[in-house]
Amino acid sequence: MVWSIEEFIDKKTVDALSVFVTSNDEKDFSGATDIIVQAFGFDNRSFSRNSANDDAKLTVSFKNNLALLIQKTWVEKTDIELKERILYQLEQFRVDSAQTWKASYAPFLDILYNAVYLMFGEQVHTDDFNEYALRIDPEFGTYWWYVGSLPRSADWPEMKCRDAILLGMYFLANY
């Protein structure tokens, strides 16, 4: 049976993600960000794009929550090295205060893809993993659909990279 993302996620959110990925106009991708935050089950007032202090708190919360999740995930012997590498990459994520959001974008996605691989194994590489994730946990499935829709590398404006990363961190920091 062929499934459609709109079986799980409303058209407004699907359209917003499309706008987010394709538009470099800050007004467009900022509005799309607000819709995506709501799809993650959060209210826009709790998602701030205006404060470096809020960004720092969110980064710490994200790192702590994901590190705990990774540390608690049982892995096969063959994946122990990957687990240790992810924990190292997570610790290094945005350590250098001069690092831009744009420079952090691709490493951030690598951390997410590898962490989800540790949790679900080879299943993440199957064609039906998105549907599976949406069915077992609609909130996580929506999040994973978001992550999977982002290009692995992007030459986006700094603010758009920041929004993409903050959205990814926000869900995991609050999940």
PDB file of C-alpha atoms in Angstrom:
ATOM      1  CA  MET A   1       0.000   0.000   0.000  1.00  0.00           C
ATOM      2  CA  VAL A   2       1.325   3.450  -0.910  1.00  0.00           C
ATOM      3  CA  TRP A   3       1.055   6.011   1.835  1.00  0.00           C
ATOM      4  CA  SER A   4       1.022   9.775   1.771  1.00  0.00           C
ATOM      5  CA  ILE A   5       2.589  12.102   4.318  1.00  0.00           C
ATOM      6  CA  GLU A   6      -0.721  13.949   4.479  1.00  0.00           C
ATOM      7  CA  GLU A   7      -2.257  10.870   6.150  1.00  0.00           C
ATOM      8  CA  PHE A   8      -0.256  11.910   9.209  1.00  0.00           C
ATOM      9  CA  ILE A   9       0.596  15.588   8.833  1.00  0.00           C
ATOM     10  CA  ASP A  10      -1.732  18.372   7.765  1.00  0.00           C
ATOM     11  CA  LYS A  11      -1.264  20.019   4.372  1.00  0.00           C
ATOM     12  CA  LYS A  12      -0.422  23.373   5.975  1.00  0.00           C
ATOM     13  CA  THR A  13       2.637  21.798   7.642  1.00  0.00           C
ATOM     14  CA  VAL A  14       3.662  19.889   4.517  1.00  0.00           C
ATOM     15  CA  ASP A  15       3.477  23.124   2.537  1.00  0.00           C
ATOM     16  CA  ALA A  16       5.384  25.014   5.246  1.00  0.00           C
ATOM     17  CA  LEU A  17       8.261  22.532   5.114  1.00  0.00           C
ATOM     18  CA  SER A  18       8.378  22.884   1.353  1.00  0.00           C
ATOM     19  CA  VAL A  19       8.596  26.672   1.716  1.00  0.00           C
ATOM     20  CA  PHE A  20      11.207  26.324   4.439  1.00  0.00           C
ATOM     21  CA  VAL A  21      13.456  24.117   2.297  1.00  0.00           C
ATOM     22  CA  THR A  22      13.097  26.098  -0.936  1.00  0.00           C
ATOM     23  CA  SER A  23      12.890  29.769   0.085  1.00  0.00           C
ATOM     24  CA  ASN A  24      15.818  31.935   1.137  1.00  0.00           C
ATOM     25  CA  ASP A  25      13.521  34.859   1.915  1.00  0.00           C
ATOM     26  CA  GLU A  26      13.661  35.317   5.697  1.00  0.00           C
ATOM     27  CA  LYS A  27       9.996  36.298   5.936  1.00  0.00           C
ATOM     28  CA  ASP A  28       8.973  33.087   4.144  1.00  0.00           C
ATOM     29  CA  PHE A  29      11.170  30.627   6.025  1.00  0.00           C
ATOM     30  CA  SER A  30      10.488  32.359   9.342  1.00  0.00           C
ATOM     31  CA  GLY A  31       6.737  31.964   8.830  1.00  0.00           C
ATOM     32  CA  ALA A  32       7.268  28.338   7.828  1.00  0.00           C
ATOM     33  CA  THR A  33       9.348  27.797  10.984  1.00  0.00           C
ATOM     34  CA  ASP A  34       6.404  28.961  13.107  1.00  0.00           C
ATOM     35  CA  ILE A  35       4.124  26.389  11.465  1.00  0.00           C
ATOM     36  CA  ILE A  36       6.675  23.572  11.862  1.00  0.00           C
ATOM     37  CA  VAL A  37       7.101  24.379  15.576  1.00  0.00           C
ATOM     38  CA  GLN A  38       3.347  23.951  15.990  1.00  0.00           C
ATOM     39  CA  ALA A  39       3.488  20.616  14.139  1.00  0.00           C
ATOM     40  CA  PHE A  40       6.048  19.465  16.725  1.00  0.00           C
ATOM     41  CA  GLY A  41       3.410  20.168  19.372  1.00  0.00           C
ATOM     42  CA  PHE A  42       4.891  23.373  20.769  1.00  0.00           C
ATOM     43  CA  ASP A  43       3.658  26.903  20.834  1.00  0.00           C
ATOM     44  CA  ASN A  44       5.485  29.643  18.978  1.00  0.00           C
ATOM     45  CA  ARG A  45       5.988  31.756  22.104  1.00  0.00           C
ATOM     46  CA  SER A  46       8.217  29.061  23.610  1.00  0.00           C
ATOM     47  CA  PHE A  47      10.371  28.917  20.465  1.00  0.00           C
ATOM     48  CA  SER A  48      12.520  32.014  20.355  1.00  0.00           C
ATOM     49  CA  ARG A  49      14.668  33.132  17.439  1.00  0.00           C
ATOM     50  CA  ASN A  50      15.676  36.388  19.046  1.00  0.00           C
ATOM     51  CA  SER A  51      18.048  35.647  21.894  1.00  0.00           C
ATOM     52  CA  ALA A  52      21.594  34.285  21.857  1.00  0.00           C
ATOM     53  CA  ASN A  53      21.066  33.421  25.535  1.00  0.00           C
ATOM     54  CA  ASP A  54      18.009  31.322  24.621  1.00  0.00           C
ATOM     55  CA  ASP A  55      20.056  29.655  21.849  1.00  0.00           C
ATOM     56  CA  ALA A  56      22.776  28.767  24.362  1.00  0.00           C
ATOM     57  CA  LYS A  57      20.259  27.309  26.850  1.00  0.00           C
ATOM     58  CA  LEU A  58      18.576  25.325  24.097  1.00  0.00           C
ATOM     59  CA  THR A  59      21.931  24.004  22.874  1.00  0.00           C
ATOM     60  CA  VAL A  60      22.861  22.812  26.375  1.00  0.00           C
ATOM     61  CA  SER A  61      19.461  21.179  26.890  1.00  0.00           C
ATOM     62  CA  PHE A  62      19.657  19.498  23.484  1.00  0.00           C
ATOM     63  CA  LYS A  63      23.186  18.223  24.109  1.00  0.00           C
ATOM     64  CA  ASN A  64      22.303  16.900  27.564  1.00  0.00           C
ATOM     65  CA  ASN A  65      19.099  15.166  26.465  1.00  0.00           C
ATOM     66  CA  LEU A  66      20.607  13.608  23.359  1.00  0.00           C
ATOM     67  CA  ALA A  67      23.776  12.538  25.206  1.00  0.00           C
ATOM     68  CA  LEU A  68      21.645  10.839  27.864  1.00  0.00           C
ATOM     69  CA  LEU A  69      19.558   9.114  25.217  1.00  0.00           C
ATOM     70  CA  ILE A  70      22.643   7.911  23.358  1.00  0.00           C
ATOM     71  CA  GLN A  71      24.363   6.753  26.553  1.00  0.00           C
ATOM     72  CA  LYS A  72      21.272   4.755  27.558  1.00  0.00           C
ATOM     73  CA  THR A  73      20.855   3.167  24.126  1.00  0.00           C
ATOM     74  CA  TRP A  74      22.033  -0.415  24.042  1.00  0.00           C
ATOM     75  CA  VAL A  75      24.059  -1.088  20.907  1.00  0.00           C
ATOM     76  CA  GLU A  76      25.686  -4.044  19.215  1.00  0.00           C
ATOM     77  CA  LYS A  77      29.417  -4.411  19.728  1.00  0.00           C
ATOM     78  CA  THR A  78      29.964  -3.255  16.156  1.00  0.00           C
ATOM     79  CA  ASP A  79      28.249   0.076  16.917  1.00  0.00           C
ATOM     80  CA  ILE A  80      30.159   0.995  20.098  1.00  0.00           C
ATOM     81  CA  GLU A  81      32.665   3.071  18.122  1.00  0.00           C
ATOM     82  CA  LEU A  82      29.819   4.950  16.401  1.00  0.00           C
ATOM     83  CA  LYS A  83      28.186   5.605  19.771  1.00  0.00           C
ATOM     84  CA  GLU A  84      31.439   7.045  21.141  1.00  0.00           C
ATOM     85  CA  ARG A  85      31.949   9.142  17.997  1.00  0.00           C
ATOM     86  CA  ILE A  86      28.440  10.601  18.280  1.00  0.00           C
ATOM     87  CA  LEU A  87      29.008  11.514  21.914  1.00  0.00           C
ATOM     88  CA  TYR A  88      32.271  13.220  20.928  1.00  0.00           C
ATOM     89  CA  GLN A  89      30.621  15.061  18.010  1.00  0.00           C
ATOM     90  CA  LEU A  90      27.791  16.116  20.283  1.00  0.00           C
ATOM     91  CA  GLU A  91      30.257  17.496  22.807  1.00  0.00           C
ATOM     92  CA  GLN A  92      32.056  19.401  20.034  1.00  0.00           C
ATOM     93  CA  PHE A  93      28.828  20.735  18.544  1.00  0.00           C
ATOM     94  CA  ARG A  94      29.102  24.523  18.619  1.00  0.00           C
ATOM     95  CA  VAL A  95      31.963  24.483  21.178  1.00  0.00           C
ATOM     96  CA  ASP A  96      33.859  26.999  19.125  1.00  0.00           C
ATOM     97  CA  SER A  97      31.951  30.225  19.684  1.00  0.00           C
ATOM     98  CA  ALA A  98      33.205  31.520  16.340  1.00  0.00           C
ATOM     99  CA  GLN A  99      31.529  28.645  14.507  1.00  0.00           C
ATOM    100  CA  THR A 100      28.568  29.798  12.481  1.00  0.00           C
ATOM    101  CA  TRP A 101      25.175  28.157  12.267  1.00  0.00           C
ATOM    102  CA  LYS A 102      25.948  27.575   8.623  1.00  0.00           C
ATOM    103  CA  ALA A 103      29.140  25.662   9.497  1.00  0.00           C
ATOM    104  CA  SER A 104      27.215  23.681  12.149  1.00  0.00           C
ATOM    105  CA  TYR A 105      24.416  22.603   9.802  1.00  0.00           C
ATOM    106  CA  ALA A 106      25.904  19.479   8.158  1.00  0.00           C
ATOM    107  CA  PRO A 107      27.615  18.182  11.350  1.00  0.00           C
ATOM    108  CA  PHE A 108      24.315  18.647  13.210  1.00  0.00           C
ATOM    109  CA  LEU A 109      22.444  16.509  10.697  1.00  0.00           C
ATOM    110  CA  ASP A 110      25.161  13.849  10.864  1.00  0.00           C
ATOM    111  CA  ILE A 111      24.696  13.674  14.631  1.00  0.00           C
ATOM    112  CA  LEU A 112      20.935  13.257  14.234  1.00  0.00           C
ATOM    113  CA  TYR A 113      21.145  10.603  11.508  1.00  0.00           C
ATOM    114  CA  ASN A 114      23.715   8.601  13.461  1.00  0.00           C
ATOM    115  CA  ALA A 115      21.783   8.876  16.737  1.00  0.00           C
ATOM    116  CA  VAL A 116      18.577   7.643  15.121  1.00  0.00           C
ATOM    117  CA  TYR A 117      20.540   4.819  13.473  1.00  0.00           C
ATOM    118  CA  LEU A 118      21.789   3.763  16.932  1.00  0.00           C
ATOM    119  CA  MET A 119      18.229   3.675  18.243  1.00  0.00           C
ATOM    120  CA  PHE A 120      16.588   1.887  15.310  1.00  0.00           C
ATOM    121  CA  GLY A 121      19.410   0.107  13.491  1.00  0.00           C
ATOM    122  CA  GLU A 122      19.345  -0.704   9.800  1.00  0.00           C
ATOM    123  CA  GLN A 123      15.612  -0.075   9.701  1.00  0.00           C
ATOM    124  CA  VAL A 124      16.310   3.668   9.315  1.00  0.00           C
ATOM    125  CA  HIS A 125      17.677   2.933   5.842  1.00  0.00           C
ATOM    126  CA  THR A 126      14.497   1.272   4.612  1.00  0.00           C
ATOM    127  CA  ASP A 127      11.946   2.992   2.398  1.00  0.00           C
ATOM    128  CA  ASP A 128       9.187   2.529   4.956  1.00  0.00           C
ATOM    129  CA  PHE A 129      10.987   3.916   8.028  1.00  0.00           C
ATOM    130  CA  ASN A 130       9.229   7.302   7.827  1.00  0.00           C
ATOM    131  CA  GLU A 131       5.829   5.632   7.784  1.00  0.00           C
ATOM    132  CA  TYR A 132       6.894   3.301  10.604  1.00  0.00           C
ATOM    133  CA  ALA A 133       8.072   6.228  12.740  1.00  0.00           C
ATOM    134  CA  LEU A 134       4.847   8.155  12.091  1.00  0.00           C
ATOM    135  CA  ARG A 135       2.734   5.150  13.078  1.00  0.00           C
ATOM    136  CA  ILE A 136       4.588   4.196  16.272  1.00  0.00           C
ATOM    137  CA  ASP A 137       5.075   7.737  17.565  1.00  0.00           C
ATOM    138  CA  PRO A 138       3.427  10.501  15.538  1.00  0.00           C
ATOM    139  CA  GLU A 139       5.407  13.274  17.276  1.00  0.00           C
ATOM    140  CA  PHE A 140       8.755  11.606  16.629  1.00  0.00           C
ATOM    141  CA  GLY A 141       7.603  10.590  13.150  1.00  0.00           C
ATOM    142  CA  THR A 142       6.760  14.197  12.334  1.00  0.00           C
ATOM    143  CA  TYR A 143      10.163  15.242  13.615  1.00  0.00           C
ATOM    144  CA  TRP A 144      11.946  12.578  11.586  1.00  0.00           C
ATOM    145  CA  TRP A 145       9.987  13.562   8.482  1.00  0.00           C
ATOM    146  CA  TYR A 146      11.236  17.120   9.065  1.00  0.00           C
ATOM    147  CA  VAL A 147      14.864  16.009   9.475  1.00  0.00           C
ATOM    148  CA  GLY A 148      14.666  13.705   6.447  1.00  0.00           C
ATOM    149  CA  SER A 149      13.283  16.522   4.321  1.00  0.00           C
ATOM    150  CA  LEU A 150      16.279  18.761   4.953  1.00  0.00           C
ATOM    151  CA  PRO A 151      19.150  18.552   2.476  1.00  0.00           C
ATOM    152  CA  ARG A 152      22.251  16.973   4.069  1.00  0.00           C
ATOM    153  CA  SER A 153      24.243  20.034   3.071  1.00  0.00           C
ATOM    154  CA  ALA A 154      22.863  23.424   2.153  1.00  0.00           C
ATOM    155  CA  ASP A 155      24.184  26.777   1.057  1.00  0.00           C
ATOM    156  CA  TRP A 156      21.519  28.659   2.961  1.00  0.00           C
ATOM    157  CA  PRO A 157      21.636  32.058   4.664  1.00  0.00           C
ATOM    158  CA  GLU A 158      22.944  32.014   8.249  1.00  0.00           C
ATOM    159  CA  MET A 159      19.476  32.667   9.743  1.00  0.00           C
ATOM    160  CA  LYS A 160      17.902  29.829   7.802  1.00  0.00           C
ATOM    161  CA  CYS A 161      20.605  27.404   8.972  1.00  0.00           C
ATOM    162  CA  ARG A 162      20.009  28.680  12.491  1.00  0.00           C
ATOM    163  CA  ASP A 163      16.259  28.049  12.221  1.00  0.00           C
ATOM    164  CA  ALA A 164      16.823  24.567  10.768  1.00  0.00           C
ATOM    165  CA  ILE A 165      19.163  23.626  13.603  1.00  0.00           C
ATOM    166  CA  LEU A 166      17.060  25.262  16.319  1.00  0.00           C
ATOM    167  CA  LEU A 167      13.991  23.367  15.131  1.00  0.00           C
ATOM    168  CA  GLY A 168      15.963  20.120  15.256  1.00  0.00           C
ATOM    169  CA  MET A 169      17.332  20.875  18.693  1.00  0.00           C
ATOM    170  CA  TYR A 170      14.050  22.200  20.050  1.00  0.00           C
ATOM    171  CA  PHE A 171      12.134  18.995  19.467  1.00  0.00           C
ATOM    172  CA  LEU A 172      14.789  16.740  21.025  1.00  0.00           C
ATOM    173  CA  ALA A 173      15.443  19.109  23.919  1.00  0.00           C
ATOM    174  CA  ASN A 174      11.755  19.038  24.822  1.00  0.00           C
ATOM    175  CA  TYR A 175      10.764  15.483  23.848  1.00  0.00           C
TER     176      TYR A 175
END
